[in-house]
Amino acid sequence: MKGVSDPGSAEASYYDWVDQFDTFGLGKNVPIATGNGNDALLALLPESGKFVVLRVPYPMGVLCQRDGRQDR
């Protein structure tokens, strides 16, 4: 990237959503993204601006139910 001198990597999540029902216990309306190329869900805590990494105990590429509803 132009003008970036620090080493590191970038994340480009394919799918993201908002945990409206506090399914993960992190609070209502927490944005969550699928980790692209890893085995995690990435939750952004609005109060602190920090990410919580939630490891998924399944093979990479798992497509889990994401909206917390149990009526499906």
PDB file of C-alpha atoms in Angstrom:
ATOM      1  CA  MET A   1       0.000   0.000   0.000  1.00  0.00           C
ATOM      2  CA  LYS A   2       1.251   3.423  -0.862  1.00  0.00           C
ATOM      3  CA  GLY A   3       2.746   5.295   2.071  1.00  0.00           C
ATOM      4  CA  VAL A   4       2.630   2.360   4.523  1.00  0.00           C
ATOM      5  CA  SER A   5       5.990   1.601   6.098  1.00  0.00           C
ATOM      6  CA  ASP A   6       4.988  -0.833   8.874  1.00  0.00           C
ATOM      7  CA  PRO A   7       5.107  -4.572   8.103  1.00  0.00           C
ATOM      8  CA  GLY A   8       1.900  -6.569   8.477  1.00  0.00           C
ATOM      9  CA  SER A   9      -1.022  -8.044   6.650  1.00  0.00           C
ATOM     10  CA  ALA A  10      -4.588  -7.129   5.755  1.00  0.00           C
ATOM     11  CA  GLU A  11      -7.968  -8.776   6.288  1.00  0.00           C
ATOM     12  CA  ALA A  12     -10.685  -8.693   3.631  1.00  0.00           C
ATOM     13  CA  SER A  13     -13.784 -10.364   5.044  1.00  0.00           C
ATOM     14  CA  TYR A  14     -16.223 -11.878   2.588  1.00  0.00           C
ATOM     15  CA  TYR A  15     -19.271 -11.878   4.864  1.00  0.00           C
ATOM     16  CA  ASP A  16     -20.233  -9.729   7.823  1.00  0.00           C
ATOM     17  CA  TRP A  17     -23.347  -9.203   9.897  1.00  0.00           C
ATOM     18  CA  VAL A  18     -24.571  -7.666  13.160  1.00  0.00           C
ATOM     19  CA  ASP A  19     -25.343  -9.796  16.222  1.00  0.00           C
ATOM     20  CA  GLN A  20     -28.699  -8.148  16.959  1.00  0.00           C
ATOM     21  CA  PHE A  21     -29.745 -10.641  19.640  1.00  0.00           C
ATOM     22  CA  ASP A  22     -26.515 -10.805  21.721  1.00  0.00           C
ATOM     23  CA  THR A  23     -25.970 -14.442  20.705  1.00  0.00           C
ATOM     24  CA  PHE A  24     -22.270 -14.372  21.589  1.00  0.00           C
ATOM     25  CA  GLY A  25     -22.737 -12.486  24.869  1.00  0.00           C
ATOM     26  CA  LEU A  26     -20.700  -9.503  23.682  1.00  0.00           C
ATOM     27  CA  GLY A  27     -23.643  -7.089  23.645  1.00  0.00           C
ATOM     28  CA  LYS A  28     -26.428  -6.201  21.237  1.00  0.00           C
ATOM     29  CA  ASN A  29     -25.630  -4.971  17.732  1.00  0.00           C
ATOM     30  CA  VAL A  30     -21.974  -6.068  17.704  1.00  0.00           C
ATOM     31  CA  PRO A  31     -20.631  -6.298  14.128  1.00  0.00           C
ATOM     32  CA  ILE A  32     -19.066  -9.665  13.286  1.00  0.00           C
ATOM     33  CA  ALA A  33     -17.032 -10.617  10.232  1.00  0.00           C
ATOM     34  CA  THR A  34     -15.828 -13.959   8.954  1.00  0.00           C
ATOM     35  CA  GLY A  35     -12.072 -14.203   9.044  1.00  0.00           C
ATOM     36  CA  ASN A  36     -10.965 -14.631   5.448  1.00  0.00           C
ATOM     37  CA  GLY A  37      -8.411 -17.420   5.170  1.00  0.00           C
ATOM     38  CA  ASN A  38      -8.527 -18.401   8.846  1.00  0.00           C
ATOM     39  CA  ASP A  39     -10.741 -20.260  11.297  1.00  0.00           C
ATOM     40  CA  ALA A  40     -12.236 -17.344  13.199  1.00  0.00           C
ATOM     41  CA  LEU A  41     -15.108 -14.928  13.518  1.00  0.00           C
ATOM     42  CA  LEU A  42     -14.008 -11.368  14.243  1.00  0.00           C
ATOM     43  CA  ALA A  43     -16.262  -9.317  16.540  1.00  0.00           C
ATOM     44  CA  LEU A  44     -15.695  -5.562  16.804  1.00  0.00           C
ATOM     45  CA  LEU A  45     -16.560  -4.217  20.247  1.00  0.00           C
ATOM     46  CA  PRO A  46     -18.038  -0.741  19.691  1.00  0.00           C
ATOM     47  CA  GLU A  47     -17.131   0.599  23.167  1.00  0.00           C
ATOM     48  CA  SER A  48     -13.414  -0.105  22.903  1.00  0.00           C
ATOM     49  CA  GLY A  49     -12.900  -0.353  19.140  1.00  0.00           C
ATOM     50  CA  LYS A  50     -11.027  -3.635  19.663  1.00  0.00           C
ATOM     51  CA  PHE A  51     -11.576  -6.975  17.953  1.00  0.00           C
ATOM     52  CA  VAL A  52     -12.425 -10.215  19.733  1.00  0.00           C
ATOM     53  CA  VAL A  53     -11.289 -13.311  17.825  1.00  0.00           C
ATOM     54  CA  LEU A  54     -13.755 -16.209  18.123  1.00  0.00           C
ATOM     55  CA  ARG A  55     -12.238 -19.509  16.992  1.00  0.00           C
ATOM     56  CA  VAL A  56     -14.612 -21.902  15.253  1.00  0.00           C
ATOM     57  CA  PRO A  57     -13.929 -25.601  16.055  1.00  0.00           C
ATOM     58  CA  TYR A  58     -14.688 -26.757  12.516  1.00  0.00           C
ATOM     59  CA  PRO A  59     -12.654 -27.065   9.326  1.00  0.00           C
ATOM     60  CA  MET A  60     -11.880 -23.850   7.472  1.00  0.00           C
ATOM     61  CA  GLY A  61     -14.639 -22.685   5.202  1.00  0.00           C
ATOM     62  CA  VAL A  62     -17.499 -23.630   7.520  1.00  0.00           C
ATOM     63  CA  LEU A  63     -20.714 -21.732   6.848  1.00  0.00           C
ATOM     64  CA  CYS A  64     -22.488 -21.508  10.183  1.00  0.00           C
ATOM     65  CA  GLN A  65     -25.897 -20.054  11.036  1.00  0.00           C
ATOM     66  CA  ARG A  66     -25.089 -16.492  11.954  1.00  0.00           C
ATOM     67  CA  ASP A  67     -28.138 -14.566  13.103  1.00  0.00           C
ATOM     68  CA  GLY A  68     -28.894 -16.264  16.423  1.00  0.00           C
ATOM     69  CA  ARG A  69     -32.377 -17.402  15.457  1.00  0.00           C
ATOM     70  CA  GLN A  70     -33.420 -20.905  16.478  1.00  0.00           C
ATOM     71  CA  ASP A  71     -36.606 -21.241  14.388  1.00  0.00           C
ATOM     72  CA  ARG A  72     -34.948 -22.424  11.185  1.00  0.00           C
TER      73      ARG A  72
END
